[in-house]
Coordinates of C-alpha atoms in Angstrom, one line a residue:
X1 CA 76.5 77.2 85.9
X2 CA 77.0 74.3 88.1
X3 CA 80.1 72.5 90.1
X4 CA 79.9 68.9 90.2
X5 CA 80.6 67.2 93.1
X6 CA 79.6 63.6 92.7
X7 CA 82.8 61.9 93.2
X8 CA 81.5 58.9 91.0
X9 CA 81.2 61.0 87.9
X10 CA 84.3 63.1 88.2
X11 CA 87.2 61.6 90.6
X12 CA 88.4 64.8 91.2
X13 CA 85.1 66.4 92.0
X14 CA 85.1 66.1 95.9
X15 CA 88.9 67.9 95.1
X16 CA 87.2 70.9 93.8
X17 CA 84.9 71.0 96.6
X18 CA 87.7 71.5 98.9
X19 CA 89.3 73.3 97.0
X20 CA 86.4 75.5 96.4
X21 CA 85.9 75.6 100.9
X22 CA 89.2 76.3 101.3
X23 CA 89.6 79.5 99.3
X24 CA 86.7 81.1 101.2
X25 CA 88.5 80.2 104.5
X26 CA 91.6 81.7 103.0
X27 CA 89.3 85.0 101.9
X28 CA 88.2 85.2 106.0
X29 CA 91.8 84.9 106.9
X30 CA 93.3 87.7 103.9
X31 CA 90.1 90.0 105.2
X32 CA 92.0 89.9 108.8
X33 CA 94.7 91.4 106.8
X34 CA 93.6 93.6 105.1
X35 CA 92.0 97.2 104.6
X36 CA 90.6 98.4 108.2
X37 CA 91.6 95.4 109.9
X38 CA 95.2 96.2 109.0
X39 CA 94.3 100.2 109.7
X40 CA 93.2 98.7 113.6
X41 CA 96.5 96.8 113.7
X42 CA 99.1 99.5 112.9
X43 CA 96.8 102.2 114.6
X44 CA 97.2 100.1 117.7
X45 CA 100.9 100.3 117.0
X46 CA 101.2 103.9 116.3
X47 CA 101.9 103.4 113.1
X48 CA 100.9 106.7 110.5
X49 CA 98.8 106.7 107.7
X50 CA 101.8 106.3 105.4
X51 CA 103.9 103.7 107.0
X52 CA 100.8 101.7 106.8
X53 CA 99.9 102.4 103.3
X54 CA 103.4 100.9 102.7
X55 CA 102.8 98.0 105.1
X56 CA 99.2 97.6 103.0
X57 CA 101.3 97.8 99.7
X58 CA 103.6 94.3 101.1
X59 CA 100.7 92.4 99.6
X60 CA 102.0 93.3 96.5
X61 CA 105.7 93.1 97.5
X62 CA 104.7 89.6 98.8
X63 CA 103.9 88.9 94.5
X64 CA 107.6 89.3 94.2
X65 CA 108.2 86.5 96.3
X66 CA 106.2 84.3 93.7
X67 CA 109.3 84.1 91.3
X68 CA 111.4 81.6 93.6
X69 CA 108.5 79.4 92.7
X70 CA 110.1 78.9 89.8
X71 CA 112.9 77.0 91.3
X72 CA 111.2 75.6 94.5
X73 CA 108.4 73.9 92.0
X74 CA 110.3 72.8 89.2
X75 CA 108.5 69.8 88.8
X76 CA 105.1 68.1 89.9
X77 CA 104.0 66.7 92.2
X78 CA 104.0 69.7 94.4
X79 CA 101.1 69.0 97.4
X80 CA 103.5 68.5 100.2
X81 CA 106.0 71.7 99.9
X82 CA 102.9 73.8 99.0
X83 CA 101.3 72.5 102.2
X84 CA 104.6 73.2 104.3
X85 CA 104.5 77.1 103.1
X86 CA 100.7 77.1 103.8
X87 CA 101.5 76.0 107.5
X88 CA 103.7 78.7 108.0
X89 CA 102.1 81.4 106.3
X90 CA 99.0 80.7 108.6
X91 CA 101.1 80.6 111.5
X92 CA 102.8 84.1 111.5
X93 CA 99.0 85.8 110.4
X94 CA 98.5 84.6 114.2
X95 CA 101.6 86.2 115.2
X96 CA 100.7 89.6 113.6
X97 CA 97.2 89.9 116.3
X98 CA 99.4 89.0 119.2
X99 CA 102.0 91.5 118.4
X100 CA 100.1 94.3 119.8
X101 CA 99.5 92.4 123.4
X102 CA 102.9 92.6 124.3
X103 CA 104.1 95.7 126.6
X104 CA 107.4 96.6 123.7
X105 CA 108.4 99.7 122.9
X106 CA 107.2 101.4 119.6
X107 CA 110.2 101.4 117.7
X108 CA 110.1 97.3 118.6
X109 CA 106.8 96.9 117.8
X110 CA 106.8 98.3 114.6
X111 CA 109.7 96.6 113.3
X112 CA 108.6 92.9 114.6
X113 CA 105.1 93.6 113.2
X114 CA 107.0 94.6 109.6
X115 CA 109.3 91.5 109.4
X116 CA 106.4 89.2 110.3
X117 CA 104.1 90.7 107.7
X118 CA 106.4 90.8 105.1
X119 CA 107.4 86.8 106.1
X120 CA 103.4 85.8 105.8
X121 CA 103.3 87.2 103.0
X122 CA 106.8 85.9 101.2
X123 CA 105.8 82.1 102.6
X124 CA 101.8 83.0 101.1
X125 CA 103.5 83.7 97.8
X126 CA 106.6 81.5 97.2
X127 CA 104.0 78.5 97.0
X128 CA 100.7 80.8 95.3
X129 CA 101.7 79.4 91.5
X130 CA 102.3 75.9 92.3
X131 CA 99.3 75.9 94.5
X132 CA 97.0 78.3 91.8
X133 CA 98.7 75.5 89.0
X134 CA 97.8 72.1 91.3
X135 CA 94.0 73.1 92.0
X136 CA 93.1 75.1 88.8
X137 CA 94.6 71.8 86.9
X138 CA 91.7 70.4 88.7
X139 CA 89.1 72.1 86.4
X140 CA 88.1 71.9 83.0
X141 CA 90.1 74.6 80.8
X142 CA 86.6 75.4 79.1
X143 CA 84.8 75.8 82.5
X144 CA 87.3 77.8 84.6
X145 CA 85.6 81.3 83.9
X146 CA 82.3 79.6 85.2
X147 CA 84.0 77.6 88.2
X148 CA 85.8 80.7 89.2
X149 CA 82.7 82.9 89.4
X150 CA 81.2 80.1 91.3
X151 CA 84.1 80.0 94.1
X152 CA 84.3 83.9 94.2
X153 CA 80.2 84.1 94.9
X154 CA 81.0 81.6 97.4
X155 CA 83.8 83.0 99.3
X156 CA 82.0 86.4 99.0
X157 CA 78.4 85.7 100.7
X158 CA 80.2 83.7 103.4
X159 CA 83.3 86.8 103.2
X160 CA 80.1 89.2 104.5
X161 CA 78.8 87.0 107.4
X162 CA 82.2 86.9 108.6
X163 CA 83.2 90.7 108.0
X164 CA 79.9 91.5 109.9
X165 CA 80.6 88.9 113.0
X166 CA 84.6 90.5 113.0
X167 CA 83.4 93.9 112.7
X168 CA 80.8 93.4 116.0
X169 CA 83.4 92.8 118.1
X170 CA 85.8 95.0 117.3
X171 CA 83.3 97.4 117.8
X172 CA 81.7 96.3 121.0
X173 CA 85.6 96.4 122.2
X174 CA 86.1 100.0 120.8
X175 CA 82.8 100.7 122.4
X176 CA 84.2 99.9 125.7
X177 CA 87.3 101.3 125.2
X178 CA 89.5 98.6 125.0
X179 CA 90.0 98.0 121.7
X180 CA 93.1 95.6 122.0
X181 CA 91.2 93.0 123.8
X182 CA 89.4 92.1 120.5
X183 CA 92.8 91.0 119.3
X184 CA 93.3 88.2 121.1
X185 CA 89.7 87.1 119.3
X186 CA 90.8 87.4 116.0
X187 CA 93.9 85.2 116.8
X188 CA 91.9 82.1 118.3
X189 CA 89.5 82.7 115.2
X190 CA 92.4 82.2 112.7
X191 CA 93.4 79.6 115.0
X192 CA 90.4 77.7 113.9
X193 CA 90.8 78.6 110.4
X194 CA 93.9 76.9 109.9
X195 CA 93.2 74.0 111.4
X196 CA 90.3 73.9 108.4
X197 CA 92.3 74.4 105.6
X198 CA 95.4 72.2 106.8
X199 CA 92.7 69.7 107.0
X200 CA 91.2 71.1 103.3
X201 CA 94.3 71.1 101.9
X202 CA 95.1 67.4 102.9
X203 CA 91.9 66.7 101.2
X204 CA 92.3 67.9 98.1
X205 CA 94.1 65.5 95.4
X206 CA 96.7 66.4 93.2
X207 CA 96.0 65.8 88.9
X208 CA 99.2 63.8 87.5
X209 CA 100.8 65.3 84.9
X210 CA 103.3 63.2 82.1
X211 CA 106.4 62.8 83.1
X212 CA 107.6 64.7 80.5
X213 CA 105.5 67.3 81.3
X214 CA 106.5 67.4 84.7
X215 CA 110.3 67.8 84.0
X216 CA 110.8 69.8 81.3
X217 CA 109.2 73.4 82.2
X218 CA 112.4 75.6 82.0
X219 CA 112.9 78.6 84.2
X220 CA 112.8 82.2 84.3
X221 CA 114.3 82.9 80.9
X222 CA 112.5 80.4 79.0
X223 CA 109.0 82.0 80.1
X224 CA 110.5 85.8 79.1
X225 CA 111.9 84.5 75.6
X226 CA 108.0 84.6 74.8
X227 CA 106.9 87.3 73.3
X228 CA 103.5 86.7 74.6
X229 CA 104.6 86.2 78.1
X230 CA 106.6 89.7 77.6
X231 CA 103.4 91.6 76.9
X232 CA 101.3 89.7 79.7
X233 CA 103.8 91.0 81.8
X234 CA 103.7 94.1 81.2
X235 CA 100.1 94.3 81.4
X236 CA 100.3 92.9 85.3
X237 CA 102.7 96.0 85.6
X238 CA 100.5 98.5 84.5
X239 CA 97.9 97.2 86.6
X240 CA 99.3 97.3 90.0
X241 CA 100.6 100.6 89.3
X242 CA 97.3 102.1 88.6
X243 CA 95.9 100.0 92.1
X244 CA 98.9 100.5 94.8
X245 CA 99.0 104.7 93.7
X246 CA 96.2 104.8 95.5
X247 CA 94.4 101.7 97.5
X248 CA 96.8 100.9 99.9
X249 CA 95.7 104.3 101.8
X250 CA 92.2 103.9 101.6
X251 CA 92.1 101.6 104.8
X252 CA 93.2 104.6 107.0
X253 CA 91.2 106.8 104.7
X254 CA 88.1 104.8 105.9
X255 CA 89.1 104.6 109.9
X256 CA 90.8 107.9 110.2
X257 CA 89.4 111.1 107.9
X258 CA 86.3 109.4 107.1
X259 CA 85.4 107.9 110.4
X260 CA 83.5 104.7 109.5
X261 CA 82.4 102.5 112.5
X262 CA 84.0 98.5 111.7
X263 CA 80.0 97.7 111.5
X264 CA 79.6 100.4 108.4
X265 CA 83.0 98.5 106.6
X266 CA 81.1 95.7 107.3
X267 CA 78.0 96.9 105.7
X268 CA 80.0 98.1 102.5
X269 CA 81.5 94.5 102.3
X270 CA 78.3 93.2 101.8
X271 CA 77.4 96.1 99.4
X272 CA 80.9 95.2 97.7
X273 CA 80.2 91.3 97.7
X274 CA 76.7 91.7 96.4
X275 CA 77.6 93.4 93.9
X276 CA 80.8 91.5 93.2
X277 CA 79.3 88.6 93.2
X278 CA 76.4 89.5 90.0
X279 CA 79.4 90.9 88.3
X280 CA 81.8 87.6 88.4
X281 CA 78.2 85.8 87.5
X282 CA 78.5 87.7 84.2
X283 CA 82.0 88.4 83.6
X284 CA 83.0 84.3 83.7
X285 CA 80.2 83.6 81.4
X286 CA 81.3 86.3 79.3
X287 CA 85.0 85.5 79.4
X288 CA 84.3 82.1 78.4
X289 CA 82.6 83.0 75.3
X290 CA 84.6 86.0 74.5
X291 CA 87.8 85.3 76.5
X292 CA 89.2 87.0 79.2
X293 CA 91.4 89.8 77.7
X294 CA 87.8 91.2 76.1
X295 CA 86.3 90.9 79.6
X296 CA 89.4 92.7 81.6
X297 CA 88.8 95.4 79.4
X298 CA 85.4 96.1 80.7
X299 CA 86.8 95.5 84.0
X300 CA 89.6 98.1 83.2
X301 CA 86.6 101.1 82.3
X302 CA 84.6 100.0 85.7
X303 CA 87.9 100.7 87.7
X304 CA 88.8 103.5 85.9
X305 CA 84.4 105.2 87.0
X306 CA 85.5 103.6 90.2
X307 CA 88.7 105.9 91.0
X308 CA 87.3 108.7 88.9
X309 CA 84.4 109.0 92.0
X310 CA 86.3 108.4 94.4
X311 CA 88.2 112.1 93.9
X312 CA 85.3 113.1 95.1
X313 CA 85.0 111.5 97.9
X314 CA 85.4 113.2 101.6
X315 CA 83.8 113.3 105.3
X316 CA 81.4 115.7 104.5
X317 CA 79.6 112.8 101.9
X318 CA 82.1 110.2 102.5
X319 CA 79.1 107.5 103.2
X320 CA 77.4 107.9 100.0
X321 CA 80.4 108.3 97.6
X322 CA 83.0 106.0 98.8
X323 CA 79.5 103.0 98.5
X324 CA 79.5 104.2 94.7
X325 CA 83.3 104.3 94.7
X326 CA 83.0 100.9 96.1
X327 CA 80.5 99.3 94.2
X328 CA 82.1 100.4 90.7
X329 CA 85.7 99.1 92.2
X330 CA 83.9 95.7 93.2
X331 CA 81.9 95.1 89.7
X332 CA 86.0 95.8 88.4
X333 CA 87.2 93.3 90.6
X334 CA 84.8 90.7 89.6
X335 CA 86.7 90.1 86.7
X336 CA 90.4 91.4 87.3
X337 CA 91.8 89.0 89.7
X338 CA 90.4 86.0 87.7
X339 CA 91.0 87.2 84.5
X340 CA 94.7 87.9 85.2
X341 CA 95.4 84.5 86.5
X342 CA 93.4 82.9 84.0
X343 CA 95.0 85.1 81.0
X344 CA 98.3 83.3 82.1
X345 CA 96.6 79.5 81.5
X346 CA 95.2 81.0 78.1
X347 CA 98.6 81.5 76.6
X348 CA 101.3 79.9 79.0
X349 CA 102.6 76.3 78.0
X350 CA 100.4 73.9 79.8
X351 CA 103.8 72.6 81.4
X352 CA 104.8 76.3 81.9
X353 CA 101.8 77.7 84.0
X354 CA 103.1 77.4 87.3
X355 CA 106.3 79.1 86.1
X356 CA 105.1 81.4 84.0
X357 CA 102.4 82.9 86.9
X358 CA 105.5 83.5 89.5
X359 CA 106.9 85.4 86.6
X360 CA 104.1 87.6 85.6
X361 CA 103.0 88.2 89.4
X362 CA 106.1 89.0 90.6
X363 CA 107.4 91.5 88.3
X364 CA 103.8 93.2 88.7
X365 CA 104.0 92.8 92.3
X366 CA 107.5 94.5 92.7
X367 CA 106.0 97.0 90.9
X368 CA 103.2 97.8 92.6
X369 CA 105.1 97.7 96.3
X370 CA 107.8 100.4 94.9
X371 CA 104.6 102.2 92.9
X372 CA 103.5 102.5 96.9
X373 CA 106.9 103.6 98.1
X374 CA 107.4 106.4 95.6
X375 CA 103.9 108.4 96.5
X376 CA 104.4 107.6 100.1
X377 CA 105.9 110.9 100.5
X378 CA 103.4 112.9 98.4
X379 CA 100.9 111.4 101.0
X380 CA 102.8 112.2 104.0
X381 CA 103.3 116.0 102.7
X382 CA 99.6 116.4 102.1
X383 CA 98.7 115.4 105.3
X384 CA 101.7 117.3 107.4
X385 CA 100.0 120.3 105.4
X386 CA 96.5 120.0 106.8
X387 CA 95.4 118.3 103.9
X388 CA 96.3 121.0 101.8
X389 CA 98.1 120.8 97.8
X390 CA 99.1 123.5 96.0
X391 CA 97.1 126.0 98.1
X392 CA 93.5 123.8 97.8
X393 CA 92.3 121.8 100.3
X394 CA 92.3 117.9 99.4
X395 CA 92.6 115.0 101.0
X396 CA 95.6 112.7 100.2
X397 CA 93.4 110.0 98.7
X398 CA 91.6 112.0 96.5
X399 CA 94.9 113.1 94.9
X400 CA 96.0 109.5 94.5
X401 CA 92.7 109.1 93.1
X402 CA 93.4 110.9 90.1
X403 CA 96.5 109.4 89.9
X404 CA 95.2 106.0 89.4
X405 CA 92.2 107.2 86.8
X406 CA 95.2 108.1 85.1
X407 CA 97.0 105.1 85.0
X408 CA 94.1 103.5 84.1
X409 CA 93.3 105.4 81.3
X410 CA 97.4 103.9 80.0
X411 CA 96.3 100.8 81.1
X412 CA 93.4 100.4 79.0
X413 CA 95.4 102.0 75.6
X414 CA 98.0 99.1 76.4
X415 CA 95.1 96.3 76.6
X416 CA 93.8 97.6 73.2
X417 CA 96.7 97.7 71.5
X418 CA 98.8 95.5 73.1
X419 CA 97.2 92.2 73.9
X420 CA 93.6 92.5 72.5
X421 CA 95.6 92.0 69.2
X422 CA 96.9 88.8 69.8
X423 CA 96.2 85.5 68.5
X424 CA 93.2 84.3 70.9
X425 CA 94.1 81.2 73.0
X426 CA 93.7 77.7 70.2
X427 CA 94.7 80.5 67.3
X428 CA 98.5 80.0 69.0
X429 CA 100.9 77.2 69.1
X430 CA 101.4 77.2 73.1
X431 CA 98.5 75.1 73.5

């Protein structure tokens, strides 16, 4: 397994060594985001555990964003307008750290902190197919389980240094009991990180494409017409359903009823990273000989362990079983996010691929943000109970929990019947 970077072999092999940097910078800034980090944020804001499992679940609301791609991107090139949405995108994840500095009122706060979140994330997604379409083109179609393993051990090992440098001090701010002063950190550090990947991004050339090619993609209808498209999309569905019943509460989960220091998340990222990263070592070498709908439905079982533990997971042995419940979900996600992205370039029109991933992701997305909004409730009433359901005692999580090994469980029944019986990609006439 190995990236070439000697520029006089492959002209585009200094672009996929930027490209390659600039997704892990991109992983520090979504980590900032994300999970805990996010749980600090709203916490700070006096936001509850279920207004910010709906604020967590605007990642996938953000997906939904993806399908005015299709008419923002219609043709190639596309390096300049993605680079414009990257500026801003950046630009408001600095806004959301210096929200809590200001002296407004809560109702205020909340709102401002809302609309900017849900902007970063509708400016990260409106240009995330034309940007996934430019720098994937970059890579050779029989390489990109391989090259994507290779980026994701990457961004992960560096991801854990980072998570454990972040985690420090916040904690050594908590420690001395001002914990908004650590927020004015994180903002100068993404600061710096988008000065990088402005700079990365700049760097990074763009593959032509025929002219034909370039022009004749079609739009939203055109991609849904396909059958195969149809089913793909429904397969995105099903999986944020079975992720956003459930994962957008586990940041609070973690902070709140479980009490981990940011130190201990930091020492499960480099549990989950570790363990992520064997997995993707595997899973692309395994996708690329068996292809990636086999090795998503591995994937699929792992997840399904992964939430199946994690209904068992509480304060009294919260340390020991959400590290399982994390390690199964990270062996999972060595092979779901690539595999879904690359399952679009095994079967979409090479012309189409842009187009076809706003589709797919923002149907799925949509999905998962409303999937959030409906339990919301549920969560709220377990906790206004005492954590109490039905008479037994249970934690919200654990509940959603079994939701999700549920879902799962219909998730994996659709994958066998429903796409692991198609034509594999070069048995089909879109390539």
């Amino acid at each position: 397994m190995k990236l070439r970077w000697n520029r006089s072999s492959d002209e585009y092999s200094s672009s996929r060594f930027f490209h390659v940097l600039d997704a892990a910078f991109e992983y520090f800034q979504a980590i900032l985001l994300a999970g805990t980090y996010l749980a600090k944020l709203t916490s700070s804001l006096g936001i509850s555990d279920s207004l910010t499992g709906i604020l967590s679940s605007i990642i996938a609301l953000g997906g939904t964003f993806r399908i005015a791609s299709v008419y923002l991107f219609p043709t190639q090139p596309v390096k300049g307008r993605v680079m414009i949405f990257e500026v801003l995108n950046q630009l408001l994840t600095i806004a959301l750290y210096l929200i809590p500095l200001f002296d407004f009122p809560k109702s205020v706060g909340v709102v401002l902190f809302a609309v900017v979140l849900i902007s970063h994330h509708m400016m990260l997604n409106v240009s995330f197919p034309a940007k996934v379409s430019w720098t994937t083109g970059l890579v050779d179609d029989r390489k990109r389980g391989r090259f994507t393993a290779v980026k994701e051990m990457i961004s992960l090992i560096s991801g854990v240094i980072f998570t454990y440098s972040m985690g420090a001090v916040i904690d050594k701010y908590d420690a001395l009991g001002r914990p908004a002063e650590a927020f004015p950190v994180c903002a100068w550090v993404l600061a710096g990180l988008f000065v990088i990947r402005v700079l990365l991004l700049a760097l990074i050339r763009e593959k032509p494409v025929p002219k034909k090619a370039a022009s004749s993609s079609g739009g939203m209808r055109a991609i849904l017409s396909q059958p195969v498209m149809r089913r793909l999309v429904g397969l995105n569905v099903l999986i944020y359903v079975a992720q956003y019943v459930s994962t957008p509460f586990l940041g609070t989960y973690q902070v709140n009823e479980l009490g981990f220091s940011m130190t201990f998340v930091a020492t499960l990222s480099l549990v989950y990273s570790a363990v992520r990263i064997v997995a993707s070592f595997f899973l692309g070498a395994y996708a690329d000989k068996k292809g990636f709908a086999a090795m998503m439905q591995i994937c699929f079982a792992l997840m399904a362990l992964a939430f199946g533990v994690n209904m068992f997971t509480a304060p009294s042995n919260g340390r020991v079983m959400f590290t399982l419940y994390y390690s199964l979900y990270a062996m999972a996600m060595g092979g779901v996010n690539s595999g879904a992205t690359n399952l679009v370039f095994d079967y979409a029109k090479r012309e189409q691929r842009s187009q076809a991933l706003a589709v797919y992701s923002s149907v799925g997305g949509l999905a998962g943000f409303l999937t959030t909004l409906l339990v919301s409730p549920l969560v709220a009433h377990i906790q206004a109970a005492g954590n109490m359901l039905f008479g037994m005692p249970v934690y919200a999580q654990q509940v959603m929990s079994g939701v999700s090994l549920v879902m799962m469980g219909v998730l994996m029944l659709y994958m066998q019947k429903g796409i692991l019986t198609m034509p594999r990609p070069g048995e089909t006439q879109n390539q």
